Short mmCIF file of C-alpha atoms in Angstrom, two decimals:
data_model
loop_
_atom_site.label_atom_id
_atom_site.label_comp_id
_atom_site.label_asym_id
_atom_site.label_seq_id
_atom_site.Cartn_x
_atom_site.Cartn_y
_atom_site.Cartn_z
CA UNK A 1 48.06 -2.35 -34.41
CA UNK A 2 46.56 -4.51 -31.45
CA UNK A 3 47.06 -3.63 -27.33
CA UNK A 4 49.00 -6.48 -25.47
CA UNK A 5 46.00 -8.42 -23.66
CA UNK A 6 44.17 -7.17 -20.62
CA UNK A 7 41.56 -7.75 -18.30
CA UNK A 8 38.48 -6.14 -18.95
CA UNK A 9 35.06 -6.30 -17.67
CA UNK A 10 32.23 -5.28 -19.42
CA UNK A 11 29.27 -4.71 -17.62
CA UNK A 12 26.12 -2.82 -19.92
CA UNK A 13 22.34 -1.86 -18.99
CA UNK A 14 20.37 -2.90 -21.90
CA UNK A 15 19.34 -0.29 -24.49
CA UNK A 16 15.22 -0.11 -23.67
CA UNK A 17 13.18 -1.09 -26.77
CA UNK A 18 16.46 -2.74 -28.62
CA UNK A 19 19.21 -4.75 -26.97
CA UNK A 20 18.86 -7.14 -23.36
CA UNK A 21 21.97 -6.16 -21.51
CA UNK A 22 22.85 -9.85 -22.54
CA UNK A 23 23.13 -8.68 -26.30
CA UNK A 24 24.81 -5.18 -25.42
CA UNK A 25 27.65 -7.20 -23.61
CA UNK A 26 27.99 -9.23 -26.05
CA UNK A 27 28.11 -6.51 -28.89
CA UNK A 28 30.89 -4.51 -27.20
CA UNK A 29 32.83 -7.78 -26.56
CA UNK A 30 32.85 -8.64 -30.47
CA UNK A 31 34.25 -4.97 -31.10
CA UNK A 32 36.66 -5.48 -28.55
CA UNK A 33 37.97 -8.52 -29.92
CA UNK A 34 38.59 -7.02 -33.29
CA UNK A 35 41.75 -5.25 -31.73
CA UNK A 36 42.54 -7.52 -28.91
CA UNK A 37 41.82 -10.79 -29.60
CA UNK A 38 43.08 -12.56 -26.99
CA UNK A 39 41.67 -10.45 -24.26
CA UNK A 40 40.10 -11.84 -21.13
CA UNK A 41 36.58 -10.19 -21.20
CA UNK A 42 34.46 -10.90 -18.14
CA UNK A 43 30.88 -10.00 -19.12
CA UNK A 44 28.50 -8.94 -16.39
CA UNK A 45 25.20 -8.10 -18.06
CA UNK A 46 23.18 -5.38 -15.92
CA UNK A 47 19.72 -5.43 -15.07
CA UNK A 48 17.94 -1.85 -13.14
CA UNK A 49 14.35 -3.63 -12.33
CA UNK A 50 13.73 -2.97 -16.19
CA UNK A 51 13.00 -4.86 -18.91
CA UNK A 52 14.58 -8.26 -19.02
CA UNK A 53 14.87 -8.38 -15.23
CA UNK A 54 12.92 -11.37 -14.57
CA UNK A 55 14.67 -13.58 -17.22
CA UNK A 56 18.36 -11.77 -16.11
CA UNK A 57 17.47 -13.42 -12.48
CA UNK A 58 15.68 -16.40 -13.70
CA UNK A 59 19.14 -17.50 -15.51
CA UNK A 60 21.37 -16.70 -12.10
CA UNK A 61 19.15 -17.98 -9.85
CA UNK A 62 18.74 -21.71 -11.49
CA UNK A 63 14.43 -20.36 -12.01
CA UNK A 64 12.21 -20.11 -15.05
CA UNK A 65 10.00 -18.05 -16.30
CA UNK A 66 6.74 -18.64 -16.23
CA UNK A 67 3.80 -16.99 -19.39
CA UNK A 68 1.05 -15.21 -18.02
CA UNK A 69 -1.76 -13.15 -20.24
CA UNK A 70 -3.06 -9.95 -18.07
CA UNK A 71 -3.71 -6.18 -18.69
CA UNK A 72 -1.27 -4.17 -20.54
CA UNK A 73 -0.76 -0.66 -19.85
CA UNK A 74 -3.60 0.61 -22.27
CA UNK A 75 -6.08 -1.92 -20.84
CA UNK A 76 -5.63 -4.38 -23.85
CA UNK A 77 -4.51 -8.18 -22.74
CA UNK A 78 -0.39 -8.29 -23.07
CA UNK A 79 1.68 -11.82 -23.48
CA UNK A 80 3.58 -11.45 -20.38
CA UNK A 81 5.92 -13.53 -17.66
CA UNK A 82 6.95 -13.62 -13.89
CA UNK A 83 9.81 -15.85 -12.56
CA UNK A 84 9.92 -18.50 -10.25
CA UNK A 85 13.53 -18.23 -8.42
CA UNK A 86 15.62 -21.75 -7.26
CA UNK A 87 17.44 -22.17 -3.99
CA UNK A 88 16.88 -22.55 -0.58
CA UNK A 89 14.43 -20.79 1.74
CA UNK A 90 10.65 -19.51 0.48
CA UNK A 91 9.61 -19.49 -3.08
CA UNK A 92 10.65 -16.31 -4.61
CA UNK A 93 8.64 -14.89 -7.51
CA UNK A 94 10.48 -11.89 -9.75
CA UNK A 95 7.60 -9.53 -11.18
CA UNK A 96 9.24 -7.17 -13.79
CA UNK A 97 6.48 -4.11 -14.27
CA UNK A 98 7.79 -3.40 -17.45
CA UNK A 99 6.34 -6.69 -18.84
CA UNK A 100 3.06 -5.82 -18.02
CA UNK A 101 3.10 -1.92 -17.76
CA UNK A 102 6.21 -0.83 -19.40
CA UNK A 103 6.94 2.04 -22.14
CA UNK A 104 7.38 -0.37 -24.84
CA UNK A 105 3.88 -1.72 -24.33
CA UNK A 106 2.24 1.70 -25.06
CA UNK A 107 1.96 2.56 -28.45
CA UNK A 108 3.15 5.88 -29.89
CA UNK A 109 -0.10 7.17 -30.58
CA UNK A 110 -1.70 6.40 -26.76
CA UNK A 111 1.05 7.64 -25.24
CA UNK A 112 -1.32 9.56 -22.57
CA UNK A 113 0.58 8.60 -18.89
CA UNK A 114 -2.83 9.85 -17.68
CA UNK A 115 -4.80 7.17 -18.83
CA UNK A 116 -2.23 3.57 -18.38
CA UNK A 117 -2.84 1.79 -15.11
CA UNK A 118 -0.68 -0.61 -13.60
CA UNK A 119 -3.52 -3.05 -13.12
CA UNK A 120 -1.25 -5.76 -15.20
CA UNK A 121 0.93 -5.67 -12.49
CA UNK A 122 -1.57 -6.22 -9.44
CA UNK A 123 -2.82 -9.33 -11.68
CA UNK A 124 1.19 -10.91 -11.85
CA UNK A 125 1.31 -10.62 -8.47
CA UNK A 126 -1.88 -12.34 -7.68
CA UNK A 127 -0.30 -14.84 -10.01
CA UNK A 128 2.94 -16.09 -8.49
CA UNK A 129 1.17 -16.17 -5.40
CA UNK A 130 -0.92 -18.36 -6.86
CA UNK A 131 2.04 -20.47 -7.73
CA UNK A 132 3.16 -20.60 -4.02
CA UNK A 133 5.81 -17.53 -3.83
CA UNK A 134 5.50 -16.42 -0.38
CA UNK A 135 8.30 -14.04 -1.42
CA UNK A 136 7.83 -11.28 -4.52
CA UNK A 137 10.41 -9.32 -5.33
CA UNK A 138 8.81 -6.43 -8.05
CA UNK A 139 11.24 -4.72 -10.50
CA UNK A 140 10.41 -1.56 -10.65
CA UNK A 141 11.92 0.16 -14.33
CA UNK A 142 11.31 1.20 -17.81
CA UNK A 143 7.15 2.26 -16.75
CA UNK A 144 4.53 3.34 -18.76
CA UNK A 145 2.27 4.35 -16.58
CA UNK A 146 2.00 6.97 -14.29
CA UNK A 147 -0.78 6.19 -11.68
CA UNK A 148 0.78 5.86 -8.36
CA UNK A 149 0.12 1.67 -8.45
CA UNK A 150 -3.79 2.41 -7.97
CA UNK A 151 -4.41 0.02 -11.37
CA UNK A 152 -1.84 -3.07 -9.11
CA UNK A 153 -3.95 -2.37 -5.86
CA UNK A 154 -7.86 -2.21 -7.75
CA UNK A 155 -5.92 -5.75 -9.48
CA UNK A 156 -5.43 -7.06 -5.59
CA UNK A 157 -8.65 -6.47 -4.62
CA UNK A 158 -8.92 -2.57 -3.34
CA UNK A 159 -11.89 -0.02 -4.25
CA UNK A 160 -10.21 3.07 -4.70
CA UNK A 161 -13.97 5.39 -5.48
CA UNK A 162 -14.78 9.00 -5.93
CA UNK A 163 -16.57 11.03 -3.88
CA UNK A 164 -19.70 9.57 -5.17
CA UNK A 165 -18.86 5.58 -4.37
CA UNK A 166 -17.95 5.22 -8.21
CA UNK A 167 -15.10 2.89 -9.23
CA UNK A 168 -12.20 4.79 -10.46
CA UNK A 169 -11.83 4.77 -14.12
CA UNK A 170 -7.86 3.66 -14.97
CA UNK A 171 -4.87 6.28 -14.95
CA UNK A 172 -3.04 8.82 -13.57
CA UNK A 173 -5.59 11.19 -14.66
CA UNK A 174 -8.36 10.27 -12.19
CA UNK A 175 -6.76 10.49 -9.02
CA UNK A 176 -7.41 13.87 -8.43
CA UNK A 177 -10.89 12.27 -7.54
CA UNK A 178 -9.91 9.64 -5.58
CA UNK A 179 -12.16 10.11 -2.61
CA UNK A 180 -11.92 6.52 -0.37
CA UNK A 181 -10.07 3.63 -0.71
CA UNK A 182 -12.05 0.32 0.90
CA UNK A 183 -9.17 -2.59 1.65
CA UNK A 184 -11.57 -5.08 2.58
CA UNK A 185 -11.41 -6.87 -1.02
CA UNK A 186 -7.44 -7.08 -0.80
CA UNK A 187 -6.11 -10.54 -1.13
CA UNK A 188 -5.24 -11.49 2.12
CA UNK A 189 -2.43 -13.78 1.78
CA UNK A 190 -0.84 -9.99 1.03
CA UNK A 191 -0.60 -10.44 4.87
CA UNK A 192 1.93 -13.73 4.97
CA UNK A 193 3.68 -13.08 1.97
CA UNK A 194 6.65 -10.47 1.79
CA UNK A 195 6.37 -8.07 -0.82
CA UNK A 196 10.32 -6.35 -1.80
CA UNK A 197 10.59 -3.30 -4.55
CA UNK A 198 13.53 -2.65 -6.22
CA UNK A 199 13.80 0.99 -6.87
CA UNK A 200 15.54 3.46 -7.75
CA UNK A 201 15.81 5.20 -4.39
CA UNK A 202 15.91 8.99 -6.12
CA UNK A 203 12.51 8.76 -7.05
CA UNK A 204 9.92 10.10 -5.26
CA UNK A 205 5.88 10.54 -5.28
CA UNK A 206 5.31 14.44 -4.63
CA UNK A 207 6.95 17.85 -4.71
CA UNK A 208 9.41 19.58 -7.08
CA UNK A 209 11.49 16.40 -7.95
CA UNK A 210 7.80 14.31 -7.93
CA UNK A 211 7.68 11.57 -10.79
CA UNK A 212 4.73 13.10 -12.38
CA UNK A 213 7.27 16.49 -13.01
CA UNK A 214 10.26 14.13 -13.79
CA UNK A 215 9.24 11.67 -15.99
CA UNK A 216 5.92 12.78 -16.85
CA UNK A 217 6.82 14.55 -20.09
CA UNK A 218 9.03 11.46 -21.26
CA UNK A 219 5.84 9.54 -21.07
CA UNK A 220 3.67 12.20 -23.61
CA UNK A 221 2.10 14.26 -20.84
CA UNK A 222 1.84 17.99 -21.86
CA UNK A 223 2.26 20.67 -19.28
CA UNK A 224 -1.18 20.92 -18.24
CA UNK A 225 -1.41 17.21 -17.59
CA UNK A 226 1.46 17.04 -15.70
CA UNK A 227 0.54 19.86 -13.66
CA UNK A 228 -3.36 17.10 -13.28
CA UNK A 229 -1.07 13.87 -12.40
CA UNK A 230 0.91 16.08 -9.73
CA UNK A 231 -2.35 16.63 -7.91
CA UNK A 232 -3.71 13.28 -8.36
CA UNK A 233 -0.62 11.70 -7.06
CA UNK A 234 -0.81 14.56 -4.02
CA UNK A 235 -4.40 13.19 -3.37
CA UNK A 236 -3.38 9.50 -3.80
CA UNK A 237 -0.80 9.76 -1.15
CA UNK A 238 -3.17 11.11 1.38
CA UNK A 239 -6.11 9.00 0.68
CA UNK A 240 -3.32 6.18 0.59
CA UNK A 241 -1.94 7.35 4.13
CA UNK A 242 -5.20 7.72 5.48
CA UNK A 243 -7.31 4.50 4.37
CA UNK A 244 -4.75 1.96 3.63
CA UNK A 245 -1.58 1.81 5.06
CA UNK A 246 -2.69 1.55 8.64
CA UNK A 247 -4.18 -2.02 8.03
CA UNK A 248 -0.38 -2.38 7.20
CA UNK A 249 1.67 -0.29 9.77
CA UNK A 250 5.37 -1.20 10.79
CA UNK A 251 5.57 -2.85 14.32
CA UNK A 252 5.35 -0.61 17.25
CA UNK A 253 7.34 1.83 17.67
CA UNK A 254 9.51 1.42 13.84
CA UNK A 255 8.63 4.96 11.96
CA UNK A 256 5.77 5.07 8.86
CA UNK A 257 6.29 5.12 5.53
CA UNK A 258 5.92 9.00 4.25
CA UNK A 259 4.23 8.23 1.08
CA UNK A 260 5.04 11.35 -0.66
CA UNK A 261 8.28 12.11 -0.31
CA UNK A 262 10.30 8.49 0.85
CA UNK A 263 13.02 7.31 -1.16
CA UNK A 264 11.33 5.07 -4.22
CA UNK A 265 7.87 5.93 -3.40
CA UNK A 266 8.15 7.31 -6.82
CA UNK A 267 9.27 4.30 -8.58
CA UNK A 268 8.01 3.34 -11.74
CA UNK A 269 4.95 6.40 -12.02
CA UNK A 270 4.47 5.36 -8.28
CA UNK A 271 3.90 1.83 -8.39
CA UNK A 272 6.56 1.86 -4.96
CA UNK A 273 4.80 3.84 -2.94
CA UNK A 274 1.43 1.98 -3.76
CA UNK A 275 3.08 -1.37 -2.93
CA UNK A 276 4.43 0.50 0.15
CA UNK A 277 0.93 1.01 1.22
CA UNK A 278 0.18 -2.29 1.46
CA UNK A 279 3.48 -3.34 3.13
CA UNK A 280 5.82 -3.79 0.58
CA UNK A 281 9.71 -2.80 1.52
CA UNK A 282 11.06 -0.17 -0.46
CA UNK A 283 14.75 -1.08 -1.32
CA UNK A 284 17.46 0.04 -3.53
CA UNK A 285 17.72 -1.79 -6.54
CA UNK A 286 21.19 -2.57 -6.63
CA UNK A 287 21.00 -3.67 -3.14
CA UNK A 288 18.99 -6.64 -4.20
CA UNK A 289 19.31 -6.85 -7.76
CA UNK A 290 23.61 -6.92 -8.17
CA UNK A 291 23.23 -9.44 -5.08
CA UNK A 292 25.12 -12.77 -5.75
CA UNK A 293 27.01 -11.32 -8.75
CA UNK A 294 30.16 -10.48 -6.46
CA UNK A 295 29.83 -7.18 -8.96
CA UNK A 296 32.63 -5.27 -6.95
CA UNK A 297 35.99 -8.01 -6.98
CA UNK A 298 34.94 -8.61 -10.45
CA UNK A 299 35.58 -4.85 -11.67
CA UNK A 300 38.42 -4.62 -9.05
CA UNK A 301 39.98 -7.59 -10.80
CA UNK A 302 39.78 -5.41 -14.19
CA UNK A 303 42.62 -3.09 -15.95
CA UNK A 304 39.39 -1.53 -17.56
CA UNK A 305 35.60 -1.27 -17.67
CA UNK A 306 33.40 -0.91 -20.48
CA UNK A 307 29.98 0.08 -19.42
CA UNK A 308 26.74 1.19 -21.46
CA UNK A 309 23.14 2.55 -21.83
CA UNK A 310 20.83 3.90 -24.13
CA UNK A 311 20.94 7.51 -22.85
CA UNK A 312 23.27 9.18 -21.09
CA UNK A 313 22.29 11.97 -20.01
CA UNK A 314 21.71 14.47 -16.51
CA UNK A 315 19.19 11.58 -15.37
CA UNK A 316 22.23 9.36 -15.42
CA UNK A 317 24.03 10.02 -12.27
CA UNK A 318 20.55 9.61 -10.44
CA UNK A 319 20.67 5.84 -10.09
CA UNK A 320 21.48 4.16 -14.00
CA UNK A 321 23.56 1.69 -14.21
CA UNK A 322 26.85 3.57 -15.51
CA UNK A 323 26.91 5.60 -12.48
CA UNK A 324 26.61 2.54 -10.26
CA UNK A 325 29.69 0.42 -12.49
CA UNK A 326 31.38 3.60 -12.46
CA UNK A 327 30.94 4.56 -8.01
CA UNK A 328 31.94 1.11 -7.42
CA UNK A 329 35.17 0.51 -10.19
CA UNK A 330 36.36 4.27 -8.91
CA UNK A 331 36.52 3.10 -5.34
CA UNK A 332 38.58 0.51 -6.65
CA UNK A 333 40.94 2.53 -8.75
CA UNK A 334 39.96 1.16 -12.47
CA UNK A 335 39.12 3.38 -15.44
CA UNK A 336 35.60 3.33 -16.65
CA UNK A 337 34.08 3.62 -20.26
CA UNK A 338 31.07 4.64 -21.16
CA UNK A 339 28.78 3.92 -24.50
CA UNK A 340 25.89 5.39 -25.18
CA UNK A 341 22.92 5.35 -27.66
CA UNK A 342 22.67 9.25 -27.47
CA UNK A 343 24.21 11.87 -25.18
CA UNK A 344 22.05 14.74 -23.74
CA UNK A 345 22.09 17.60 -21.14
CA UNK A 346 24.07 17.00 -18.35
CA UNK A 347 26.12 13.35 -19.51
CA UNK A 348 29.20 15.28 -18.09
CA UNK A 349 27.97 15.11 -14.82
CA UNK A 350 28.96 11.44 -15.24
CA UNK A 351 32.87 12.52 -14.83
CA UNK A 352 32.37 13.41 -11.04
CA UNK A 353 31.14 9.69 -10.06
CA UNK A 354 33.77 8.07 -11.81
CA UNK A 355 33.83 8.05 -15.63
CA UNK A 356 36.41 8.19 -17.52
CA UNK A 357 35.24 8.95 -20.83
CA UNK A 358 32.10 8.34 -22.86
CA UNK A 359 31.14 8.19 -26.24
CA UNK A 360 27.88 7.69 -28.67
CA UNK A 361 27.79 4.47 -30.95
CA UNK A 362 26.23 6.06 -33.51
CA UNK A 363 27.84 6.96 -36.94
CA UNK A 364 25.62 9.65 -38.52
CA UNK A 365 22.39 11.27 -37.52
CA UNK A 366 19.27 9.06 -38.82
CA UNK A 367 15.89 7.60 -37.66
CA UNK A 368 14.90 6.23 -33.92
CA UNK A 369 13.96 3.35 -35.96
CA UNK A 370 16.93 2.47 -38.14
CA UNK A 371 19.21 3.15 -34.78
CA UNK A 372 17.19 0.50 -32.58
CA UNK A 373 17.64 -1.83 -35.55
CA UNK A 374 21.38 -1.77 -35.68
CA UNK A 375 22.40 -1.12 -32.06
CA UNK A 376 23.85 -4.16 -31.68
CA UNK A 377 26.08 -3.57 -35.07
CA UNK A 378 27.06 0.27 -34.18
CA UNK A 379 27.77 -0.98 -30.32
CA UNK A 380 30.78 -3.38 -31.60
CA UNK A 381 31.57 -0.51 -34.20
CA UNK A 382 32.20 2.01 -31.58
CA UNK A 383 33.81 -0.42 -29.26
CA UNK A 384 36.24 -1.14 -31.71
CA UNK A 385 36.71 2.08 -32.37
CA UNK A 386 37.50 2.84 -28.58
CA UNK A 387 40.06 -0.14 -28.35
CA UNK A 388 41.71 1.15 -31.74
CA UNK A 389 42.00 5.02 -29.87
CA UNK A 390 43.22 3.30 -26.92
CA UNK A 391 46.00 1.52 -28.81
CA UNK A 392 47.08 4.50 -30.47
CA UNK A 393 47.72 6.23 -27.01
CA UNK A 394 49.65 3.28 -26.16
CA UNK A 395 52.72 4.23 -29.53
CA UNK A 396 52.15 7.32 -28.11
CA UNK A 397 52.52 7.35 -24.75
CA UNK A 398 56.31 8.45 -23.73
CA UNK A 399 58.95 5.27 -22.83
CA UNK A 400 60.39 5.70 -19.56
CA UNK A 401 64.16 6.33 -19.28
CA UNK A 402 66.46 3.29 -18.77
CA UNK A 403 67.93 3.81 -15.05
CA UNK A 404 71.90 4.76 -14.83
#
């Protein structure tokens, strides 16, 4: 039983802590093929700012990527990379924040968003402009850390002190004695080079939908230290406002940066709007990260798309990748697939932006770590499975009457 050939594009995130959205594609395609063998797939691996972002762009944009040692999210030195872009125009470096500072570099056991500092990713910026990138473009995804970028700015050369002229000691958990921040120290080719953040533009710094309330809990904060990073971030964004982002104001007469509630200033525990401070554009992600993949006639071209993540859930609509397949193949008219790793709270939102159906890959319930090992084995399981539902519907699916 096989469906007549079609076009279909497949176009995952990658599964955080398992799969690259290289591997997921390529996963669902091998199911695929299992029923239709002679489809024509057109596989357009997804990147969010997230892991794999740097390497993603590295491989579109004729770059490399090059190794770097700095400070991982726990303070401990972390193997990681930045990428140098090819083309015309000014060298463009790619810092992913989840190399340096993501989830998957803090161990189960320090898990404590209050103490990880995004210092790794001050010191991979310093880096690449080092290497001559007068343009950065910083992924923001997939973060460990929760600390409003004060670890990336102490890396570039700020004093952020308490109210006694002491250093700040690393975290999240520290701000709420952030007393003074002294800029003189900050590199200062910060001022020539331009400094882009890919974000997810739902996240913000402060108030009832603030990161520390959001994403806080996901990271191992308990209740009472989320309610301690909420205030620290509160006092970050004033000290922030008031000490640092006026050596970087917009030119006269554009509108400043509100640094607790903008769209992104949340981004990655806050990292956006400490970049922001120091005059980094806040953009969304898909704005500059789907650029040059001509994402939109590709899934127009399509009969169907298959698109996946790791969790699909209420956070999904806010900005993941199946939404963003799903927005742009609806306006279009095509049906949309989704595949997911689990399915919480809220994944039926996902109907109302434009999927079709979803479904989890996996068989039976079992361990976190036996389903990260065989992702890439349930993923072309259940997307043979789909193709094998779908041809049913086909034999089923009433024959027209011949005209008169």
């Amino acid at each position: 039983m096989t469906l007549r050939p079609h076009r279909i594009a497949i176009a995952p995130s990658g599964f955080k802590e398992s799969l690259s959205a290289a591997r997921v594609a390529e996963a669902i395609a091998t199911g695929v093929r299992r029923v239709i063998p002679d489809a024509d797939l057109d596989l357009i691996p997804l990147v969010d700012g997230g892991e794999g972002t740097a390497e993603a762009l590295a491989l579109a944009g004729g770059g490399r990527l090059v190794p770097v040692t700095a400070t991982g999210p726990v303070g401990d030195p972390v193997a990681s990379h930045f990428a140098l872009l090819g083309g015309p125009g000014p060298l463009t470096a790619v810092v992913e924040m989840a190399a340096v500072a993501g989830l998957a570099l803090v161990p189960p056991d320090r898990r404590h968003p209050g103490a990880t500092t995004t210092y790794g990713v001050g010191e991979l910026i310093r880096a690449a402009l080092d290497a001559g990138a007068r343009r950065i473009l910083v992924g923001c995804g997939d973060s460990g850390t929760s600390d409003g970028g004060a670890g990336a700015l102490q890396a570039l050369g700020a004093r952020l002190t308490d109210r006694h002229g002491r250093e700040l000691r690393p975290g999240g958990g520290a701000l709420h004695e952030l007393e003074h921040i002294e800029p003189s120290g900050l590199d200062p080719r910060l001022a020539d080079a331009e400094l882009l953040v890919a974000c997810n533009p739902y996240n913000v710094l402060c108030g009832k939908r603030g990161v520390a309330r959001v994403f806080g809990p996901q990271k191992g904060a308990t209740p009472a230290e989320v309610e301690l990073l909420s205030a620290g971030l509160e006092q970050l964004a004033a000290v922030l406002t008031r000490d640092l982002a006026p050596a970087f104001a917009p030119a006269s007469g554009a509108t400043a940066l509100d640094l607790r509630t903008a769209p992104g200033t949340g981004a990655s525990g806050g990292l956006g709007a400490g970049l922001a401070s120091v005059g980094a554009r806040l953009l969304p992600r898909y704005d500059v990260l789907l650029d040059g993949l001509d994402l939109d006639a590709r899934l127009a071209r399509a009969d169907f798309v298959i698109t996946a993540e790791g969790a699909l859930d209420h956070q999904t609509v806010r900005g993941k990748i199946p939404a963003e397949v799903a927005r742009r193949a609806q306006a279009a008219g095509v049906p949309v697939l989704v595949l997911a790793g689990t399915i919480g709270p809220g994944a039926q939102d996902v109907r109302a932006v434009g999927v079709d159906a979803y479904s989890a890959i996996l068989p039976a319930p079992m361990t976190l770590v036996e389903a990260i090992g065989r992702s890439g084995e349930f993923l072309a399981d259940a997307s043979e499975r789909a193709m094998r539902i779908m041809a049913l519907g086909t034999r089923l699916a009433p024959v027209a009457p011949l005209a008169a």
